[in-house]
Tab-separated table of C-alpha atoms and ligand atoms in Angstrom:
chain	number	residue	atom	x	y	z
X	1	UNK	CA	230.484	-6.613	89.896
X	2	UNK	CA	229.843	-10.609	90.726
X	3	UNK	CA	229.684	-11.515	86.767
X	4	UNK	CA	231.329	-14.661	87.390
X	5	UNK	CA	229.212	-15.494	90.021
X	6	UNK	CA	226.123	-14.271	88.715
X	7	UNK	CA	227.088	-16.522	85.424
X	8	UNK	CA	227.351	-19.212	87.277
X	9	UNK	CA	225.037	-19.209	89.529
X	10	UNK	CA	222.405	-19.233	86.893
X	11	UNK	CA	224.515	-21.845	85.343
X	12	UNK	CA	223.476	-23.953	87.669
X	13	UNK	CA	220.075	-23.422	87.984
X	14	UNK	CA	219.412	-23.815	84.327
X	15	UNK	CA	221.579	-27.214	84.243
X	16	UNK	CA	219.589	-28.491	87.320
X	17	UNK	CA	216.637	-28.088	85.224
X	18	UNK	CA	218.375	-29.915	82.252
X	19	UNK	CA	219.409	-32.656	84.662
X	20	UNK	CA	215.904	-33.016	85.432
X	21	UNK	CA	214.668	-33.061	81.959
X	22	UNK	CA	217.139	-35.589	80.853
X	23	UNK	CA	216.956	-38.416	83.514
X	24	UNK	CA	213.024	-38.007	83.606
X	25	UNK	CA	212.576	-38.254	80.070
X	26	UNK	CA	215.379	-41.377	80.505
X	27	UNK	CA	213.447	-42.446	82.930
X	28	UNK	CA	210.361	-42.650	80.291
X	29	UNK	CA	212.270	-44.303	77.760
X	30	UNK	CA	213.096	-47.396	80.670
X	31	UNK	CA	209.613	-47.311	81.731
X	32	UNK	CA	208.250	-48.127	77.899
X	33	UNK	CA	211.039	-50.291	76.768
X	34	UNK	CA	210.726	-52.695	79.866
X	35	UNK	CA	207.611	-53.380	81.612
X	36	UNK	CA	209.322	-54.798	84.875
X	37	UNK	CA	210.963	-51.922	85.386
X	38	UNK	CA	208.175	-49.825	85.520
X	39	UNK	CA	207.507	-49.945	89.280
X	40	UNK	CA	210.771	-49.181	90.238
X	41	UNK	CA	211.188	-46.474	87.837
X	42	UNK	CA	208.079	-44.673	89.350
X	43	UNK	CA	209.626	-44.787	92.893
X	44	UNK	CA	213.133	-43.447	91.485
X	45	UNK	CA	211.101	-40.581	89.180
X	46	UNK	CA	209.088	-39.813	92.607
X	47	UNK	CA	212.605	-39.605	94.526
X	48	UNK	CA	214.169	-37.860	91.446
X	49	UNK	CA	211.810	-34.716	91.642
X	50	UNK	CA	211.772	-34.261	95.299
X	51	UNK	CA	215.479	-34.247	94.963
X	52	UNK	CA	214.902	-31.988	92.027
X	53	UNK	CA	212.403	-29.370	93.765
X	54	UNK	CA	214.482	-29.358	96.880
X	55	UNK	CA	217.908	-28.385	94.723
X	56	UNK	CA	216.227	-25.884	92.382
X	57	UNK	CA	214.195	-24.089	95.192
X	58	UNK	CA	218.035	-24.146	97.153
X	59	UNK	CA	220.103	-22.438	94.383
X	60	UNK	CA	217.183	-20.192	93.837
X	61	UNK	CA	217.438	-18.686	97.445
X	62	UNK	CA	221.166	-18.383	96.380
X	63	UNK	CA	219.861	-14.969	94.949
X	64	UNK	CA	217.833	-13.739	98.292
X	65	UNK	CA	220.990	-14.592	100.737
X	66	UNK	CA	223.827	-13.644	98.783
X	67	UNK	CA	223.742	-10.019	99.441
X	68	UNK	CA	223.538	-8.753	95.703
X	69	UNK	CA	220.085	-8.387	95.358
X	70	UNK	CA	220.052	-4.505	96.437
X	71	UNK	CA	222.511	-4.025	93.443
X	72	UNK	CA	220.523	-6.205	91.072
X	73	UNK	CA	218.069	-3.728	91.113
X	74	UNK	CA	220.232	-0.849	91.371
X	75	UNK	CA	221.856	-2.243	88.263
X	76	UNK	CA	218.107	-3.096	86.675
X	77	UNK	CA	216.902	0.675	87.413
X	78	UNK	CA	220.189	2.056	86.027
X	79	UNK	CA	220.146	0.066	82.861
X	80	UNK	CA	216.255	0.848	82.414
X	81	UNK	CA	216.655	4.619	82.584
X	82	UNK	CA	219.588	4.693	80.579
X	83	UNK	CA	217.486	2.828	77.560
X	84	UNK	CA	214.141	5.287	78.310
X	85	UNK	CA	216.589	8.392	78.345
X	86	UNK	CA	217.728	7.110	74.741
X	87	UNK	CA	215.175	6.529	73.393
X	88	UNK	CA	213.031	9.594	75.071
X	89	UNK	CA	215.743	11.430	73.732
X	90	UNK	CA	215.266	10.048	69.879
X	91	UNK	CA	212.065	9.960	70.385
X	92	UNK	CA	211.662	13.892	70.670
X	93	UNK	CA	213.789	15.902	68.302
X	94	UNK	CA	213.245	19.747	69.275
X	95	UNK	CA	212.970	20.255	65.225
X	96	UNK	CA	211.082	17.586	63.303
X	97	UNK	CA	211.044	18.842	60.105
X	98	UNK	CA	215.083	19.149	60.634
X	99	UNK	CA	215.237	15.392	62.437
X	100	UNK	CA	216.427	12.005	60.684
X	101	UNK	CA	213.763	9.271	60.694
X	102	UNK	CA	212.604	5.799	60.365
X	103	UNK	CA	209.504	5.301	59.117
X	104	UNK	CA	207.273	2.166	59.843
X	105	UNK	CA	203.932	0.904	59.800
X	106	UNK	CA	201.599	-1.489	61.862
X	107	UNK	CA	202.242	-4.275	58.736
X	108	UNK	CA	199.511	-4.561	56.844
X	109	UNK	CA	200.502	-8.853	56.434
X	110	UNK	CA	198.017	-9.967	58.029
X	111	UNK	CA	198.876	-12.339	61.373
X	112	UNK	CA	197.574	-11.589	65.051
X	113	UNK	CA	198.536	-8.660	67.185
X	114	UNK	CA	201.211	-10.921	68.895
X	115	UNK	CA	203.135	-11.116	65.633
X	116	UNK	CA	202.275	-7.304	64.605
X	117	UNK	CA	203.332	-5.899	67.669
X	118	UNK	CA	206.441	-7.812	67.566
X	119	UNK	CA	207.196	-6.267	63.947
X	120	UNK	CA	206.541	-2.687	65.814
X	121	UNK	CA	209.721	-2.913	68.393
X	122	UNK	CA	211.812	-4.148	66.008
X	123	UNK	CA	211.002	-1.153	64.203
X	124	UNK	CA	211.931	1.286	67.234
X	125	UNK	CA	215.062	-0.577	68.233
X	126	UNK	CA	216.518	-0.075	64.556
X	127	UNK	CA	215.248	3.634	65.243
X	128	UNK	CA	217.089	3.357	68.532
X	129	UNK	CA	220.414	1.903	66.869
X	130	UNK	CA	220.603	4.466	64.196
X	131	UNK	CA	219.543	7.121	66.719
X	132	UNK	CA	216.279	8.363	64.181
X	133	UNK	CA	212.840	8.942	65.479
X	134	UNK	CA	210.544	6.235	64.545
X	135	UNK	CA	207.606	7.610	63.084
X	136	UNK	CA	204.033	5.570	62.513
X	137	UNK	CA	202.613	5.606	59.137
X	138	UNK	CA	199.274	6.234	60.210
X	139	UNK	CA	198.859	5.978	63.949
X	140	UNK	CA	195.262	6.059	63.511
X	141	UNK	CA	194.907	3.467	61.396
X	142	UNK	CA	195.737	0.737	63.297
X	143	UNK	CA	193.227	-1.634	62.061
X	144	UNK	CA	193.111	-3.874	65.418
X	145	UNK	CA	190.739	-0.621	66.171
X	146	UNK	CA	188.953	1.994	64.965
X	147	UNK	CA	190.292	4.330	68.027
X	148	UNK	CA	194.061	4.185	67.123
X	149	UNK	CA	197.099	3.554	68.519
X	150	UNK	CA	197.464	6.987	70.308
X	151	UNK	CA	193.747	6.291	72.190
X	152	UNK	CA	195.537	2.909	73.884
X	153	UNK	CA	198.736	3.888	74.451
X	154	UNK	CA	201.030	7.249	75.061
X	155	UNK	CA	201.672	8.710	71.382
X	156	UNK	CA	205.807	7.223	70.831
X	157	UNK	CA	206.555	11.035	70.299
X	158	UNK	CA	205.249	14.694	71.818
X	159	UNK	CA	207.125	16.783	69.342
X	160	UNK	CA	207.642	14.405	65.989
X	161	UNK	CA	204.912	12.819	63.894
X	162	UNK	CA	205.314	14.014	60.280
X	163	UNK	CA	206.794	12.019	57.962
X	164	UNK	CA	207.934	14.309	55.869
X	165	UNK	CA	211.471	15.041	55.085
X	166	UNK	CA	213.892	16.894	52.162
X	167	UNK	CA	215.595	13.253	51.367
X	168	UNK	CA	213.936	9.782	51.491
X	169	UNK	CA	215.028	6.731	50.695
X	170	UNK	CA	214.053	2.901	51.379
X	171	UNK	CA	216.417	0.933	54.035
X	172	UNK	CA	219.403	1.045	54.275
X	173	UNK	CA	219.754	4.464	52.582
X	174	UNK	CA	222.710	6.284	54.211
X	175	UNK	CA	223.705	8.789	57.097
X	176	UNK	CA	222.312	11.663	55.555
X	177	UNK	CA	218.748	10.537	54.176
X	178	UNK	CA	216.441	12.292	56.455
X	179	UNK	CA	213.694	9.910	56.234
X	180	UNK	CA	214.060	6.222	55.601
X	181	UNK	CA	211.531	4.113	54.694
X	182	UNK	CA	211.163	0.658	56.516
X	183	UNK	CA	207.969	-0.179	55.941
X	184	UNK	CA	207.530	-3.838	55.512
X	185	UNK	CA	207.636	-5.635	53.601
X	186	UNK	CA	208.188	-3.922	50.953
X	187	UNK	CA	208.959	-6.297	47.262
X	188	UNK	CA	212.322	-4.606	47.426
X	189	UNK	CA	213.195	-4.988	50.952
X	190	UNK	CA	212.219	-8.888	50.375
X	191	UNK	CA	214.363	-8.912	47.173
X	192	UNK	CA	217.387	-7.601	49.117
X	193	UNK	CA	217.289	-9.307	52.029
X	194	UNK	CA	218.533	-5.793	53.104
X	195	UNK	CA	217.986	-6.605	56.972
X	196	UNK	CA	218.662	-4.013	59.611
X	197	UNK	CA	221.874	-6.272	61.230
X	198	UNK	CA	220.790	-4.676	64.639
X	199	UNK	CA	217.382	-6.991	64.645
X	200	UNK	CA	217.498	-8.881	68.313
X	201	UNK	CA	218.546	-11.250	69.368
X	202	UNK	CA	222.212	-9.068	68.457
X	203	UNK	CA	222.740	-6.310	71.408
X	204	UNK	CA	224.604	-2.973	71.393
X	205	UNK	CA	228.137	-3.744	72.034
X	206	UNK	CA	227.541	-0.408	75.122
X	207	UNK	CA	225.377	-1.836	76.849
X	208	UNK	CA	225.771	-5.975	76.675
X	209	UNK	CA	228.325	-6.922	78.754
X	210	UNK	CA	226.077	-5.082	82.028
X	211	UNK	CA	223.042	-7.021	80.824
X	212	UNK	CA	224.810	-10.046	80.425
X	213	UNK	CA	225.506	-9.856	84.441
X	214	UNK	CA	222.311	-8.594	85.141
X	215	UNK	CA	219.936	-10.659	82.896
X	216	UNK	CA	220.272	-14.560	82.315
X	217	UNK	CA	219.082	-14.119	78.214
X	218	UNK	CA	219.704	-10.830	77.881
X	219	UNK	CA	217.880	-10.308	74.040
X	220	UNK	CA	214.882	-10.889	76.480
X	221	UNK	CA	215.563	-8.001	78.847
X	222	UNK	CA	216.554	-5.476	75.721
X	223	UNK	CA	213.576	-6.081	73.321
X	224	UNK	CA	211.340	-6.029	76.686
X	225	UNK	CA	212.880	-2.234	77.550
X	226	UNK	CA	211.582	-1.307	74.132
X	227	UNK	CA	207.987	-2.811	74.530
X	228	UNK	CA	207.910	-1.093	77.718
X	229	UNK	CA	208.216	2.104	75.919
X	230	UNK	CA	206.072	1.616	73.280
X	231	UNK	CA	202.979	-0.125	75.320
X	232	UNK	CA	202.829	3.100	78.172
X	233	UNK	CA	199.454	3.119	79.034
X	234	UNK	CA	196.884	5.938	78.729
X	235	UNK	CA	195.073	6.748	82.071
X	236	UNK	CA	191.980	5.280	80.219
X	237	UNK	CA	193.734	2.094	79.592
X	238	UNK	CA	195.031	1.921	82.898
X	239	UNK	CA	191.357	2.447	84.696
X	240	UNK	CA	190.318	-0.445	82.197
X	241	UNK	CA	192.745	-2.461	83.508
X	242	UNK	CA	192.227	-2.035	87.116
X	243	UNK	CA	187.971	-2.345	86.452
X	244	UNK	CA	189.222	-5.893	85.253
X	245	UNK	CA	191.180	-6.757	88.078
X	246	UNK	CA	188.375	-6.034	90.350
X	247	UNK	CA	186.211	-7.783	88.152
X	248	UNK	CA	187.969	-11.243	87.962
X	249	UNK	CA	189.069	-10.807	91.926
X	250	UNK	CA	192.599	-10.989	90.653
X	251	UNK	CA	194.801	-11.953	93.116
X	252	UNK	CA	198.590	-12.884	94.247
X	253	UNK	CA	200.626	-15.494	93.927
X	254	UNK	CA	199.539	-16.581	90.767
X	255	UNK	CA	201.033	-18.598	87.693
X	256	UNK	CA	200.184	-17.115	83.943
X	257	UNK	CA	198.458	-20.288	81.646
X	258	UNK	CA	198.281	-19.444	78.219
X	259	UNK	CA	196.922	-21.792	75.896
X	260	UNK	CA	197.047	-21.128	71.806
X	261	UNK	CA	194.406	-23.017	70.195
X	262	UNK	CA	192.112	-22.339	67.474
X	263	UNK	CA	194.209	-21.135	63.702
X	264	UNK	CA	197.067	-21.813	65.600
X	265	UNK	CA	197.098	-25.418	65.172
X	266	UNK	CA	196.103	-25.378	61.380
X	267	UNK	CA	199.670	-25.784	60.393
X	268	UNK	CA	202.364	-23.245	63.151
X	269	UNK	CA	202.048	-25.479	66.360
X	270	UNK	CA	200.803	-28.761	68.143
X	271	UNK	CA	197.859	-29.218	70.438
X	272	UNK	CA	199.288	-29.524	73.775
X	273	UNK	CA	196.175	-30.518	76.347
X	274	UNK	CA	195.433	-28.962	79.464
X	275	UNK	CA	196.869	-31.963	81.408
X	276	UNK	CA	200.395	-31.134	80.207
X	277	UNK	CA	200.473	-27.507	81.336
X	278	UNK	CA	198.795	-27.703	84.580
X	279	UNK	CA	201.827	-30.404	84.951
X	280	UNK	CA	204.388	-27.813	85.274
X	281	UNK	CA	202.277	-25.191	87.259
X	282	UNK	CA	201.449	-28.251	89.921
X	283	UNK	CA	204.999	-28.574	89.655
X	284	UNK	CA	205.907	-24.561	90.330
X	285	UNK	CA	203.505	-24.852	93.571
X	286	UNK	CA	205.275	-28.250	94.793
X	287	UNK	CA	208.264	-26.039	94.943
X	288	UNK	CA	206.691	-23.021	96.654
X	289	UNK	CA	205.108	-25.774	98.796
X	290	UNK	CA	208.715	-26.426	100.370
X	291	UNK	CA	208.781	-22.806	101.157
X	292	UNK	CA	205.845	-22.615	102.775
X	293	UNK	CA	204.635	-19.969	99.853
X	294	UNK	CA	200.992	-19.749	99.232
X	295	UNK	CA	197.792	-20.482	100.745
X	296	UNK	CA	195.566	-21.189	97.525
X	297	UNK	CA	196.722	-22.643	94.081
X	298	UNK	CA	195.771	-19.756	91.393
X	299	UNK	CA	195.722	-19.521	87.924
X	300	UNK	CA	195.527	-16.883	85.718
X	301	UNK	CA	193.922	-18.225	82.488
X	302	UNK	CA	194.314	-16.518	79.154
X	303	UNK	CA	193.574	-18.575	75.680
X	304	UNK	CA	191.574	-18.060	72.461
X	305	UNK	CA	189.630	-21.235	73.577
X	306	UNK	CA	186.539	-19.667	75.920
X	307	UNK	CA	185.896	-23.654	76.461
X	308	UNK	CA	189.121	-24.128	78.083
X	309	UNK	CA	187.327	-22.154	81.395
X	310	UNK	CA	184.519	-24.857	81.959
X	311	UNK	CA	188.121	-27.860	81.608
X	312	UNK	CA	190.069	-26.383	83.950
X	313	UNK	CA	186.917	-25.471	86.612
X	314	UNK	CA	186.451	-29.207	86.183
X	315	UNK	CA	189.739	-30.978	86.627
X	316	UNK	CA	191.084	-28.409	88.882
X	317	UNK	CA	188.544	-27.441	91.340
X	318	UNK	CA	191.254	-27.233	93.404
X	319	UNK	CA	192.476	-24.245	91.840
X	320	UNK	CA	191.563	-20.182	92.275
X	321	UNK	CA	191.009	-19.842	88.262
X	322	UNK	CA	191.366	-16.095	87.024
X	323	UNK	CA	190.217	-14.563	83.746
X	324	UNK	CA	187.548	-14.294	81.657
X	325	UNK	CA	186.262	-16.533	78.675
X	326	UNK	CA	184.280	-13.777	77.249
X	327	UNK	CA	187.453	-12.181	76.269
X	328	UNK	CA	189.092	-15.419	74.086
X	329	UNK	CA	185.838	-15.262	72.497
X	330	UNK	CA	186.229	-13.183	69.975
X	331	UNK	CA	190.263	-14.753	69.108
X	332	UNK	CA	188.749	-17.231	67.237
X	333	UNK	CA	188.406	-15.720	63.378
X	334	UNK	CA	191.343	-13.531	62.705
X	335	UNK	CA	189.278	-11.083	60.177
X	336	UNK	CA	186.067	-10.004	63.032
X	337	UNK	CA	188.594	-9.610	65.708
X	338	UNK	CA	190.445	-7.383	63.770
X	339	UNK	CA	187.483	-5.357	62.335
X	340	UNK	CA	184.678	-5.453	65.777
X	341	UNK	CA	187.605	-2.878	68.267
X	342	UNK	CA	188.271	-6.268	70.374
X	343	UNK	CA	191.557	-4.925	70.695
X	344	UNK	CA	191.494	-4.285	74.975
X	345	UNK	CA	190.769	-8.367	74.982
X	346	UNK	CA	194.333	-9.115	73.662
X	347	UNK	CA	196.116	-6.302	75.524
X	348	UNK	CA	194.099	-7.241	78.680
X	349	UNK	CA	195.634	-10.936	78.616
X	350	UNK	CA	199.043	-9.594	77.571
X	351	UNK	CA	199.260	-7.095	80.665
X	352	UNK	CA	198.252	-9.698	83.394
X	353	UNK	CA	200.536	-12.054	82.051
X	354	UNK	CA	203.473	-10.003	82.175
X	355	UNK	CA	202.949	-7.157	84.789
X	356	UNK	CA	201.444	-9.559	87.374
X	357	UNK	CA	201.781	-13.275	86.903
X	358	UNK	CA	204.703	-15.028	88.568
X	359	UNK	CA	205.552	-17.345	85.930
X	360	UNK	CA	204.038	-18.231	82.637
X	361	UNK	CA	203.213	-21.709	81.538
X	362	UNK	CA	202.867	-21.673	77.765
X	363	UNK	CA	203.633	-21.952	74.084
X	364	UNK	CA	207.152	-20.103	72.640
X	365	UNK	CA	205.577	-20.701	68.993
X	366	UNK	CA	202.759	-18.508	70.338
X	367	UNK	CA	203.678	-14.606	69.605
X	368	UNK	CA	201.373	-14.132	72.425
X	369	UNK	CA	203.390	-16.277	74.642
X	370	UNK	CA	206.861	-14.767	73.792
X	371	UNK	CA	205.107	-11.101	74.122
X	372	UNK	CA	204.295	-11.771	77.853
X	373	UNK	CA	207.627	-13.238	78.337
X	374	UNK	CA	209.731	-10.042	76.858
X	375	UNK	CA	207.780	-7.637	79.072
X	376	UNK	CA	207.773	-9.207	82.375
X	377	UNK	CA	211.526	-9.400	81.963
X	378	UNK	CA	211.372	-5.365	81.098
X	379	UNK	CA	209.750	-5.248	84.777
X	380	UNK	CA	212.020	-6.905	86.835
X	381	UNK	CA	216.228	-7.763	87.092
X	382	UNK	CA	215.675	-11.067	85.569
X	383	UNK	CA	212.738	-13.228	85.150
X	384	UNK	CA	214.475	-15.403	82.540
X	385	UNK	CA	214.152	-18.468	84.342
X	386	UNK	CA	210.236	-17.972	84.835
X	387	UNK	CA	208.566	-19.854	81.997
X	388	UNK	CA	207.981	-23.017	80.688
X	389	UNK	CA	207.863	-23.073	77.487
X	390	UNK	CA	205.877	-26.564	76.095
X	391	UNK	CA	207.285	-25.907	72.717
X	392	UNK	CA	209.823	-23.565	71.595
X	393	UNK	CA	212.997	-22.451	72.771
X	394	UNK	CA	213.165	-18.511	73.419
X	395	UNK	CA	213.332	-16.636	69.725
X	396	UNK	CA	212.632	-13.017	68.995
X	397	UNK	CA	209.818	-13.532	65.891
X	398	UNK	CA	212.384	-12.243	62.922
X	399	UNK	CA	215.340	-13.082	63.822
X	400	UNK	CA	218.336	-13.589	61.829
X	401	UNK	CA	219.716	-17.017	64.351
X	402	UNK	CA	220.209	-17.497	67.586
X	403	UNK	CA	223.927	-19.118	68.863
X	404	UNK	CA	224.883	-21.356	71.257
X	405	UNK	CA	228.224	-21.830	72.058
X	406	UNK	CA	229.655	-25.189	73.540
X	407	UNK	CA	231.535	-24.702	76.953
X	408	UNK	CA	232.269	-28.929	77.019
X	409	UNK	CA	233.571	-31.311	74.360
X	410	UNK	CA	230.753	-33.845	73.141
X	411	UNK	CA	231.471	-37.137	71.596
X	412	UNK	CA	228.235	-38.328	69.683
X	413	UNK	CA	226.897	-41.950	70.941
X	414	UNK	CA	224.738	-42.507	68.148
X	415	UNK	CA	223.937	-41.250	64.725
X	416	UNK	CA	221.787	-38.262	65.736
X	417	UNK	CA	223.924	-36.726	68.046
X	418	UNK	CA	226.724	-34.048	67.530
X	419	UNK	CA	230.367	-34.021	67.929
X	420	UNK	CA	231.255	-30.664	69.982
X	421	UNK	CA	234.540	-28.802	70.328
X	422	UNK	CA	234.850	-26.626	72.955
X	423	UNK	CA	234.012	-23.055	71.690
X	424	UNK	CA	232.008	-24.882	68.554
X	425	UNK	CA	229.241	-22.822	67.696
X	426	UNK	CA	225.576	-23.703	67.344
X	427	UNK	CA	222.796	-22.141	65.668
X	428	UNK	CA	219.896	-23.364	67.590
X	429	UNK	CA	216.762	-25.041	66.285
X	430	UNK	CA	215.247	-25.745	69.746
X	431	UNK	CA	215.417	-27.111	73.137
X	432	UNK	CA	213.298	-30.623	72.973
X	433	UNK	CA	213.259	-30.249	76.724
X	434	UNK	CA	214.479	-33.999	77.331
X	435	UNK	CA	218.314	-32.606	78.189
X	436	UNK	CA	219.092	-32.016	74.740
X	437	UNK	CA	218.914	-29.171	71.874
X	438	UNK	CA	218.952	-29.541	68.299
X	439	UNK	CA	221.007	-27.086	66.538
X	440	UNK	CA	223.196	-26.765	63.156
X	441	UNK	CA	227.313	-27.001	64.359
X	442	UNK	CA	228.937	-23.976	62.171
X	443	UNK	CA	232.082	-25.716	62.415
X	444	UNK	CA	230.564	-29.276	60.535
X	445	UNK	CA	227.785	-27.769	59.144
X	446	UNK	CA	225.468	-30.810	60.712
X	447	UNK	CA	222.171	-30.573	62.430
X	448	UNK	CA	221.861	-32.853	64.822
X	449	UNK	CA	221.339	-33.136	68.574
X	450	UNK	CA	223.696	-31.839	71.610
X	451	UNK	CA	223.771	-31.902	75.509
X	452	UNK	CA	221.870	-28.530	76.339
X	453	UNK	CA	224.416	-28.592	79.557
X	454	UNK	CA	227.340	-28.558	77.343
X	455	UNK	CA	226.629	-24.703	76.189
X	456	UNK	CA	225.721	-21.683	76.750
X	457	UNK	CA	224.234	-18.820	74.693
X	458	UNK	CA	226.438	-16.873	72.469
X	459	UNK	CA	226.099	-12.502	73.081
X	460	UNK	CA	226.136	-11.207	69.729
X	461	UNK	CA	226.963	-7.893	69.515
X	462	UNK	CA	227.196	-5.112	67.271
X	463	UNK	CA	228.257	-1.080	67.687
X	464	UNK	CA	224.663	0.508	67.829
X	465	UNK	CA	224.289	4.644	68.377
X	466	UNK	CA	225.745	5.223	71.858
X	467	UNK	CA	224.543	8.023	72.316
X	468	UNK	CA	227.764	9.628	74.331
X	469	UNK	CA	225.581	12.511	75.661
X	470	UNK	CA	222.932	10.786	77.051
X	471	UNK	CA	223.815	9.209	80.305
X	472	UNK	CA	222.156	9.147	83.425
E	501	GDP	P1	200.288	-16.756	67.727
E	501	GDP	O1	199.665	-16.386	66.622
E	501	GDP	O2	199.694	-16.729	68.823
E	501	GDP	O3	201.767	-16.481	67.131
E	501	GDP	O4	200.348	-14.806	68.000
E	501	GDP	P2	199.230	-13.898	67.225
E	501	GDP	O5	199.380	-12.283	68.079
E	501	GDP	O6	200.163	-13.218	65.951
E	501	GDP	O7	198.344	-14.308	67.124
E	501	GDP	C1	197.344	-14.544	67.888
E	501	GDP	C2	196.040	-13.993	67.774
E	501	GDP	O8	195.027	-14.624	68.641
E	501	GDP	C3	195.741	-12.423	68.104
E	501	GDP	O9	195.912	-11.496	67.774
E	501	GDP	C4	194.698	-12.815	69.415
E	501	GDP	O10	194.032	-11.804	68.987
E	501	GDP	C5	194.339	-14.057	69.527
E	501	GDP	N1	195.193	-14.706	70.734
E	501	GDP	C6	195.999	-15.191	71.063
E	501	GDP	N2	195.918	-15.722	72.785
E	501	GDP	C7	195.119	-14.942	73.039
E	501	GDP	C8	194.538	-15.049	74.475
E	501	GDP	O11	194.941	-15.315	75.072
E	501	GDP	N3	193.462	-14.039	74.690
E	501	GDP	C9	192.886	-13.317	73.855
E	501	GDP	N4	191.906	-12.543	73.653
E	501	GDP	N5	192.904	-13.274	72.463
E	501	GDP	C10	194.069	-14.084	72.416
């Protein structure tokens, strides 16, 4: 397997972006500081942008011409089928009355759809890791809809839905406990901080090496596989997706735009103007233009703020804007949304963003945006570079931490920067998309900035159940 080559190819790609972020931000500061430099800086920026697009396009093309494309799809298929087969195995025990179970619920802790399905996927991952059947506590009582989970998605099990068992205990229980209650958040659970160690971004030891060769952000691919299993649509759901596609004249190529507004802006995220999103959409199409790869610029707009459709159509008349303001209308008020059975609205938006968009521009502070990205990454060998987040870098909802490891040493150039020694581990707080990331160096315990290109993601692994009898 072309391990070293794959890692190198992806590193060149992401560092091409990093150097562009760095130069762009430095030029902006120069222009702000020195008025007389403005015209020169503007010329430079135009030329730097052209260099960047050409370089990025060429690096991206390497994957088409290097002869490994078939290998990537084969490896992707083989890894995905293996995970799915193991999930089918644990989810369908021959005798439910004897099966070891992990009891999960829909987490009635008053957060939105994206937030709750992340709790849900966490449960399925823990079930996989401990080789237990995940049982949904009360699948009919999915408060998002009176129809119940299993009317929209295929049940997680064909053979085992009963939560009964001879012995029951709260997580972590032990090997022989038949039913482990992982209903979150119980006060006991919070008090003891008994987080299962298997929660992403940790990866299973037996597969991590392969996933790391295949994918630019292995944890994202891994999480995606579990969402793929959870969100297997019922035939009626597929029909609804197809009808929607017809109604909105869905077409490719298309960039998915997710704009989260309303209640999110109260305390969890900052407002980003439509222009900030569209800047990155424009960049996407400018690179495509170099290849002559499109004739119409198109976006799929998903949002909880329906007025954005009019704004986008007014400001970007040259774009074909696909989507439906009607399905974002319900998103404004959380309580109402969850009572009135409008679950298909958000499910439809996430489905089109993840399954049918070629690229995503959104804010990773939103669970909906990360969910779409995670699912997108479960459907192809490596879509890890097919996004722009206007705020956070990727994280898993409920992760313990995410680590970078230094590949190149660094001498700080000011009080806001950290020193790096090769091998230093840094707990990531965020990428500032200006060439620098922020984090806590675990060696020096200091929380400061560091140049993003000098680090890489640390892959953390643990022994999960290894399913020696479930192979392809
Ligand atoms: P977060 O708050 O953005 O992190 O994500 P949550 O899923 O926790 O909550 C967001 C809620 O807003 C969801 O439950 C949706 O109902 C609604 N929402 C957010 N974005 C969209 C969108 O693009 N389309 C629709 N239909 N609803 C959305």
